[in-house]
CSV table of C-alpha atoms in Angstrom, one decimal:
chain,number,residue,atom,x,y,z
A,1,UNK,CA,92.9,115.0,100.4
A,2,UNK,CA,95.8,112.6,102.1
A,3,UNK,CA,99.4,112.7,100.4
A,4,UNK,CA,101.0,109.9,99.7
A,5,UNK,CA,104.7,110.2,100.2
A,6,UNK,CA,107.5,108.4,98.0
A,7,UNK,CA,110.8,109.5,99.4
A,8,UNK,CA,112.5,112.7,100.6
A,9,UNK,CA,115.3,114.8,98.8
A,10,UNK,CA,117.6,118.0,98.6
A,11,UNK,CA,116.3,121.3,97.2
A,12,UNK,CA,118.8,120.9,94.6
A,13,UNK,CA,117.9,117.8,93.3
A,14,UNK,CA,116.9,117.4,89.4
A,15,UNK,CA,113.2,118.2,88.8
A,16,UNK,CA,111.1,115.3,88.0
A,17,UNK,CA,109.7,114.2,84.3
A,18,UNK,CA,106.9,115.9,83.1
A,19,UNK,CA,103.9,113.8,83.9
A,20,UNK,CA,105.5,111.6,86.2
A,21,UNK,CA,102.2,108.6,87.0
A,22,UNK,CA,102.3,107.4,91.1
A,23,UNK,CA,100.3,105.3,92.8
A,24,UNK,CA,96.3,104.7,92.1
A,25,UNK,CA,94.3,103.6,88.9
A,26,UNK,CA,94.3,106.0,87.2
A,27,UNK,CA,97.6,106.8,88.5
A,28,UNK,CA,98.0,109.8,90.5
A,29,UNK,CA,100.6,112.5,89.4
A,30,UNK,CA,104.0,112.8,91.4
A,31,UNK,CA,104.6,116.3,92.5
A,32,UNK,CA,107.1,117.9,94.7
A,33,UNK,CA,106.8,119.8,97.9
A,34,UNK,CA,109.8,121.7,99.2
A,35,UNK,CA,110.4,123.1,102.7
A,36,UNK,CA,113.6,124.8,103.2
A,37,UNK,CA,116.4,122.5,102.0
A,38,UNK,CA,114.3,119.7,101.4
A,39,UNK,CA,111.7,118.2,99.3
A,40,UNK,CA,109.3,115.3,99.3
A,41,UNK,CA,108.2,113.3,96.1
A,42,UNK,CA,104.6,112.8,96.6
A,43,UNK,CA,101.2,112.4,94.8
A,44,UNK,CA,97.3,112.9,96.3
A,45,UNK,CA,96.9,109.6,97.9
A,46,UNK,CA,94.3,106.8,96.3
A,47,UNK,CA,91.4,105.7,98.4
A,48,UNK,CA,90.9,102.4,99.9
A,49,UNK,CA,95.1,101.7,98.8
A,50,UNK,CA,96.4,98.1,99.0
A,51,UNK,CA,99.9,96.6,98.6
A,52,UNK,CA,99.0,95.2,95.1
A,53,UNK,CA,101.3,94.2,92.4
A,54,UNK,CA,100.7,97.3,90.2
A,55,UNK,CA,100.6,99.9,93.0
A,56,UNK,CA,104.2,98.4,94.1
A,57,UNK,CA,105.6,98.5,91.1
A,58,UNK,CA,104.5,102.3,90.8
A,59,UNK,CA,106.1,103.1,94.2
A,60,UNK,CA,109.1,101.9,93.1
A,61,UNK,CA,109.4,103.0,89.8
A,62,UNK,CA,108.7,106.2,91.0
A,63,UNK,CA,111.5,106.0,94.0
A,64,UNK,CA,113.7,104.4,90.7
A,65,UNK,CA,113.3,107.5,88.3
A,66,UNK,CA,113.7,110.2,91.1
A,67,UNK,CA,117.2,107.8,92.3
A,68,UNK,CA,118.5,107.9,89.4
A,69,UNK,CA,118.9,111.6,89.0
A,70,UNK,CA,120.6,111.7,92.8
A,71,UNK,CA,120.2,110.6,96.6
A,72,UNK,CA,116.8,109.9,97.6
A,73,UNK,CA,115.2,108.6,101.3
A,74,UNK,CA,112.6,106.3,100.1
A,75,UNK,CA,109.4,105.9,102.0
A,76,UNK,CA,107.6,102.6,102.6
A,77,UNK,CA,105.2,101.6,100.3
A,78,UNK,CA,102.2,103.1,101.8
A,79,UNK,CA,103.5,106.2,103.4
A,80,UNK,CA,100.2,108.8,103.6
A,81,UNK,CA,99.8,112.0,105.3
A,82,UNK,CA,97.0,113.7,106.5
A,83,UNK,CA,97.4,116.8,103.9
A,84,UNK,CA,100.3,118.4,102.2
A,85,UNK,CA,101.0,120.5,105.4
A,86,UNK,CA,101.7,117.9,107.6
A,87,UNK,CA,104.6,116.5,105.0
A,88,UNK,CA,106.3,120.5,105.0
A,89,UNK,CA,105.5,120.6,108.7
A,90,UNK,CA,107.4,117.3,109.6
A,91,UNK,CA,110.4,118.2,106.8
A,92,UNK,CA,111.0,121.4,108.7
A,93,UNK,CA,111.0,120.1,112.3
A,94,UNK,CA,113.2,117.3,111.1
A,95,UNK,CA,115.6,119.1,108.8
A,96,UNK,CA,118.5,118.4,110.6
A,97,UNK,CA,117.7,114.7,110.2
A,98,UNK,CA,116.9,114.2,106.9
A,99,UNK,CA,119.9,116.1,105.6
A,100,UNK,CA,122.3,114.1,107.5
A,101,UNK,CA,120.8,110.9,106.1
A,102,UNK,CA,120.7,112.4,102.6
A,103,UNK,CA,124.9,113.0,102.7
A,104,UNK,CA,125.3,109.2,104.2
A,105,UNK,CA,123.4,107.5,101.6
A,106,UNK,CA,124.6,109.5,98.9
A,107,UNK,CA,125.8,107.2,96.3
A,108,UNK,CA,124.7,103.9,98.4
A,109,UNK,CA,122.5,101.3,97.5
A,110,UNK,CA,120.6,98.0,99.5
A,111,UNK,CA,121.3,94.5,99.1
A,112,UNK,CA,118.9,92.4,101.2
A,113,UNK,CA,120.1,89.0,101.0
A,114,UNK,CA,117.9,86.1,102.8
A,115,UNK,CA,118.9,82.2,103.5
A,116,UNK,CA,117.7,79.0,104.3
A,117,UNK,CA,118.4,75.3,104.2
A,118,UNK,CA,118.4,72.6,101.9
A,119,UNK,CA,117.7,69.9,103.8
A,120,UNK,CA,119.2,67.2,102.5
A,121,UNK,CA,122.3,68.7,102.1
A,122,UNK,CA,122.0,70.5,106.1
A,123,UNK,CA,121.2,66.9,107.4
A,124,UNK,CA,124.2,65.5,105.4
A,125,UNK,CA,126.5,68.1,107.0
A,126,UNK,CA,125.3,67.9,111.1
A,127,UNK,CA,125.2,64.2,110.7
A,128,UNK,CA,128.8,64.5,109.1
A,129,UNK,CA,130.3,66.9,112.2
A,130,UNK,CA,128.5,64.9,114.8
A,131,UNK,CA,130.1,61.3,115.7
A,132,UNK,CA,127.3,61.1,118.5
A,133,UNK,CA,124.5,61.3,115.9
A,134,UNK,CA,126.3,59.3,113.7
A,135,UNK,CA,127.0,56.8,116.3
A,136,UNK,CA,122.8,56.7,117.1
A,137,UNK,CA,122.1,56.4,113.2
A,138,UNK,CA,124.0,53.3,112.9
A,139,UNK,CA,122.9,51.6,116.3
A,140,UNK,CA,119.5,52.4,115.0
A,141,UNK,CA,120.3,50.8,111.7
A,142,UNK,CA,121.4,47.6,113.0
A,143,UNK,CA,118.7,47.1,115.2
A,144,UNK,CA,116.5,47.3,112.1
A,145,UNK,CA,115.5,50.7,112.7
A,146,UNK,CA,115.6,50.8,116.6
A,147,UNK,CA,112.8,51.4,119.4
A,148,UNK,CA,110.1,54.0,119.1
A,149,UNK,CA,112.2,55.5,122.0
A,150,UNK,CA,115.6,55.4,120.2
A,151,UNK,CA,113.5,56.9,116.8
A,152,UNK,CA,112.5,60.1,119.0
A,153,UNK,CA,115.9,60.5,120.4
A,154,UNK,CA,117.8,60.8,117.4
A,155,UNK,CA,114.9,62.8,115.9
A,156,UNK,CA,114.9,65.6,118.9
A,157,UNK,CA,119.2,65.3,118.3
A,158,UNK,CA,119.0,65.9,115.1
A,159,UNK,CA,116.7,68.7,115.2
A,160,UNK,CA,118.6,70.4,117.8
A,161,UNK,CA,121.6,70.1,115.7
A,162,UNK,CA,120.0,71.7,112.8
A,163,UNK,CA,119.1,74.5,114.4
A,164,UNK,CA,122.0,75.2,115.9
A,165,UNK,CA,123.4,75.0,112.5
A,166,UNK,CA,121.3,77.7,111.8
A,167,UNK,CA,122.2,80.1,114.2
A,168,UNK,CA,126.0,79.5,112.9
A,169,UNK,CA,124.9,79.7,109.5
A,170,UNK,CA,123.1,83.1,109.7
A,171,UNK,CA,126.0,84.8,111.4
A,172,UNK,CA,128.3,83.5,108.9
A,173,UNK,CA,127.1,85.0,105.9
A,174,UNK,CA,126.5,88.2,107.6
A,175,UNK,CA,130.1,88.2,108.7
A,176,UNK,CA,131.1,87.0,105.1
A,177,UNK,CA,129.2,89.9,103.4
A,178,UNK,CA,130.0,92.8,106.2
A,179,UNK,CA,132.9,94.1,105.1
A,180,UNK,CA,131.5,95.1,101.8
A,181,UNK,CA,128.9,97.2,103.0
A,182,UNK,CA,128.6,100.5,104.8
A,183,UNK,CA,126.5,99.5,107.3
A,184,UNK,CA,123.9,96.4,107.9
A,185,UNK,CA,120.3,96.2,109.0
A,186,UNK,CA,119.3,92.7,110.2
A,187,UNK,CA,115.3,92.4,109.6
A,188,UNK,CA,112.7,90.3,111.0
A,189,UNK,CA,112.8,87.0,111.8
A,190,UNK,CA,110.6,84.9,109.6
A,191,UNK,CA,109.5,81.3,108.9
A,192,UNK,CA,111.5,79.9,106.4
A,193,UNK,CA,114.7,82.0,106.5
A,194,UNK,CA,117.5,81.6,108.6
A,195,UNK,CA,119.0,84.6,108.0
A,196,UNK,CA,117.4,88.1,106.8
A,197,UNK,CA,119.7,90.7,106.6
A,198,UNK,CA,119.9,94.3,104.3
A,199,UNK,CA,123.4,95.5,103.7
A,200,UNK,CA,124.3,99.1,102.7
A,201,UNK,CA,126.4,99.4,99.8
A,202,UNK,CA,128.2,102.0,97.8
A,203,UNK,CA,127.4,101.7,93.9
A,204,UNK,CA,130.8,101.6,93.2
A,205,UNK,CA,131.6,98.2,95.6
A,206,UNK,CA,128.3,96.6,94.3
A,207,UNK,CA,129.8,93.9,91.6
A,208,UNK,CA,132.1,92.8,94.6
A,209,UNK,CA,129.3,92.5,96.7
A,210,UNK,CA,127.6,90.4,94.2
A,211,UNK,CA,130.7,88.2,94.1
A,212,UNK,CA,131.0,87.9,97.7
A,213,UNK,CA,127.6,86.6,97.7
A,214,UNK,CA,128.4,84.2,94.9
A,215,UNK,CA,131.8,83.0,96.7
A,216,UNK,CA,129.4,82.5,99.9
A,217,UNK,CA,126.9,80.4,98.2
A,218,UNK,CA,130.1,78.1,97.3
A,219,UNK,CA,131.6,78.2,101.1
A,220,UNK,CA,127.9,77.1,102.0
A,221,UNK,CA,126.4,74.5,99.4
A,222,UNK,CA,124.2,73.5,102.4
A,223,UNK,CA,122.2,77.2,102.1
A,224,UNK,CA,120.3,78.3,99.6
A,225,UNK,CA,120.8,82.5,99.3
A,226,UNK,CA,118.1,84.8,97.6
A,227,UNK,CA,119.5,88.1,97.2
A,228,UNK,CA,117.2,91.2,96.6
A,229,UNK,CA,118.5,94.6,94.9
A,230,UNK,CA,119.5,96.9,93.8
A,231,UNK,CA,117.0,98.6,95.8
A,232,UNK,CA,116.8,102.2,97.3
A,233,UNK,CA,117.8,102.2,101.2
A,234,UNK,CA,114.3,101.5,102.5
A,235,UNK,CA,116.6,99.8,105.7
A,236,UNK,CA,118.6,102.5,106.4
A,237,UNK,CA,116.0,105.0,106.7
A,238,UNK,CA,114.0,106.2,109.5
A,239,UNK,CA,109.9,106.7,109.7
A,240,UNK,CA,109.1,109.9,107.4
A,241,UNK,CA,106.3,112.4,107.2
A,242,UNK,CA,103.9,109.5,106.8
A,243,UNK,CA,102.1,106.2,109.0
A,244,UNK,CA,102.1,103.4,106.1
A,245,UNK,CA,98.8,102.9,105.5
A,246,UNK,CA,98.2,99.0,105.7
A,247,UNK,CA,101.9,97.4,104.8
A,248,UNK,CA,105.3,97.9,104.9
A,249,UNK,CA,107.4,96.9,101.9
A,250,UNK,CA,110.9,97.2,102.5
A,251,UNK,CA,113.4,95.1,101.4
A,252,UNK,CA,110.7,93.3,99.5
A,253,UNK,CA,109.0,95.3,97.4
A,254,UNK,CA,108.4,94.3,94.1
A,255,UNK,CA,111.2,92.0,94.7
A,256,UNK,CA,110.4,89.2,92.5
């Protein structure tokens, strides 16, 4: 039978609730396997297991209830070993590891916060800061909408603006939020979002964070900020005892 893995934690940390439901319809029970000075939060793993709605919600829950009782590395949704074995095998060789993680995101939480344009308001602003495009706009205008040629000119300039805008943009609110947070992780680059970024941040600095983010979104009335958390550290956390099988969550899951 394959074990699904939720997160990693001390010995010492607070036993889990009796009957603790996982993963799987019907849900699978969360159990604990220790090696040494560590533990991992796991069930048996579900055949045929797919990132849906109810299954992500149950990692998460899971990581939530086990976080709230002390530090915990959480897993990707997904994370499945082999057999329970493999999971003691990997805590051992990688003790070192795991415990140094576990005392640096003690008492720290993750904030991923993604942005992107509203376009009305970004064109407002590069056509604003640019005289040249300005300048092309209005020649345009008073030729009654100028040549097919002059059309694609200010189209490619005012692309190229925009996009440079959003390079400027992105670093901007990283640099805004960065000295609130222990460390940041920037994440992949996607279609939509001009920045995607997961900052680290201690409990204790997390309403300031929040109205760093708030003071941002007034700096920059051109962006439009989602913020996701608080979530466990799934960013700050290196590969466990597990492959995920199929998806990675991340900074997303059950984000909505």
């Amino acid at each position: 039978m394959s074990t699904y893995v939720y997160g990693i934690t001390a010995a010492s940390h607070p036993a889990l609730p009796e009957g603790m439901g996982g993963v799987g319809d019907p849900p699978r029970e969360v159990r604990v396997l220790k090696a040494g000075e560590l533990t991992a939060v796991v069930s048996d793993a579900p055949e045929g297991l797919r990132p849906k709605r109810k299954d992500l919600l149950a990692h998460q829950n899971v990581l939530s209830e086990v976080g709230a009782a002390g530090c915990v590395l959480p897993m990707r949704f997904g994370s499945v070993a082999p057999d329970d074995d493999t999971v003691t095998g990997v805590l051992g060789e990688r003790a070192e590891h795991y415990k140094e993680r576990l005392r640096e995101l003690d008492g720290k939480i993750e904030y991923n916060v993604k942005g992107s344009h509203v376009e009305e308001a970004v064109l407002h602003r590069v056509m604003a800061e640019n005289p040249e495009l300005r300048s092309l706009a209005e020649a345009n205008r008073a030729a009654g909408g100028g040549s097919y040629d002059d059309k694609i000119r200010l189209g490619e300039m005012v692309a190229a603006a925009v996009k440079a805008r959003e390079a400027e943009d992105a670093g901007e609110v990283v640099r805004a939020l960065q000295p609130l947070a222990a460390a940041v992780s920037e994440g992949p680059q996607s279609t939509g979002w001009l920045v995607n970024a997961s900052f680290l941040v201690a409990r204790d600095e997390a309403e300031r964070f929040l109205a760093a983010v708030e003071q941002t979104r007034k700096d920059l009335p051109h962006l439009e900020l989602r913020v996701n958390g608080p979530l466990p550290p799934y960013s700050f956390v290196e590969p466990g005892p597990a492959e995920p099988a199929g998806t990675t969550a991340g900074a997303d899951t059950g984000a909505e």
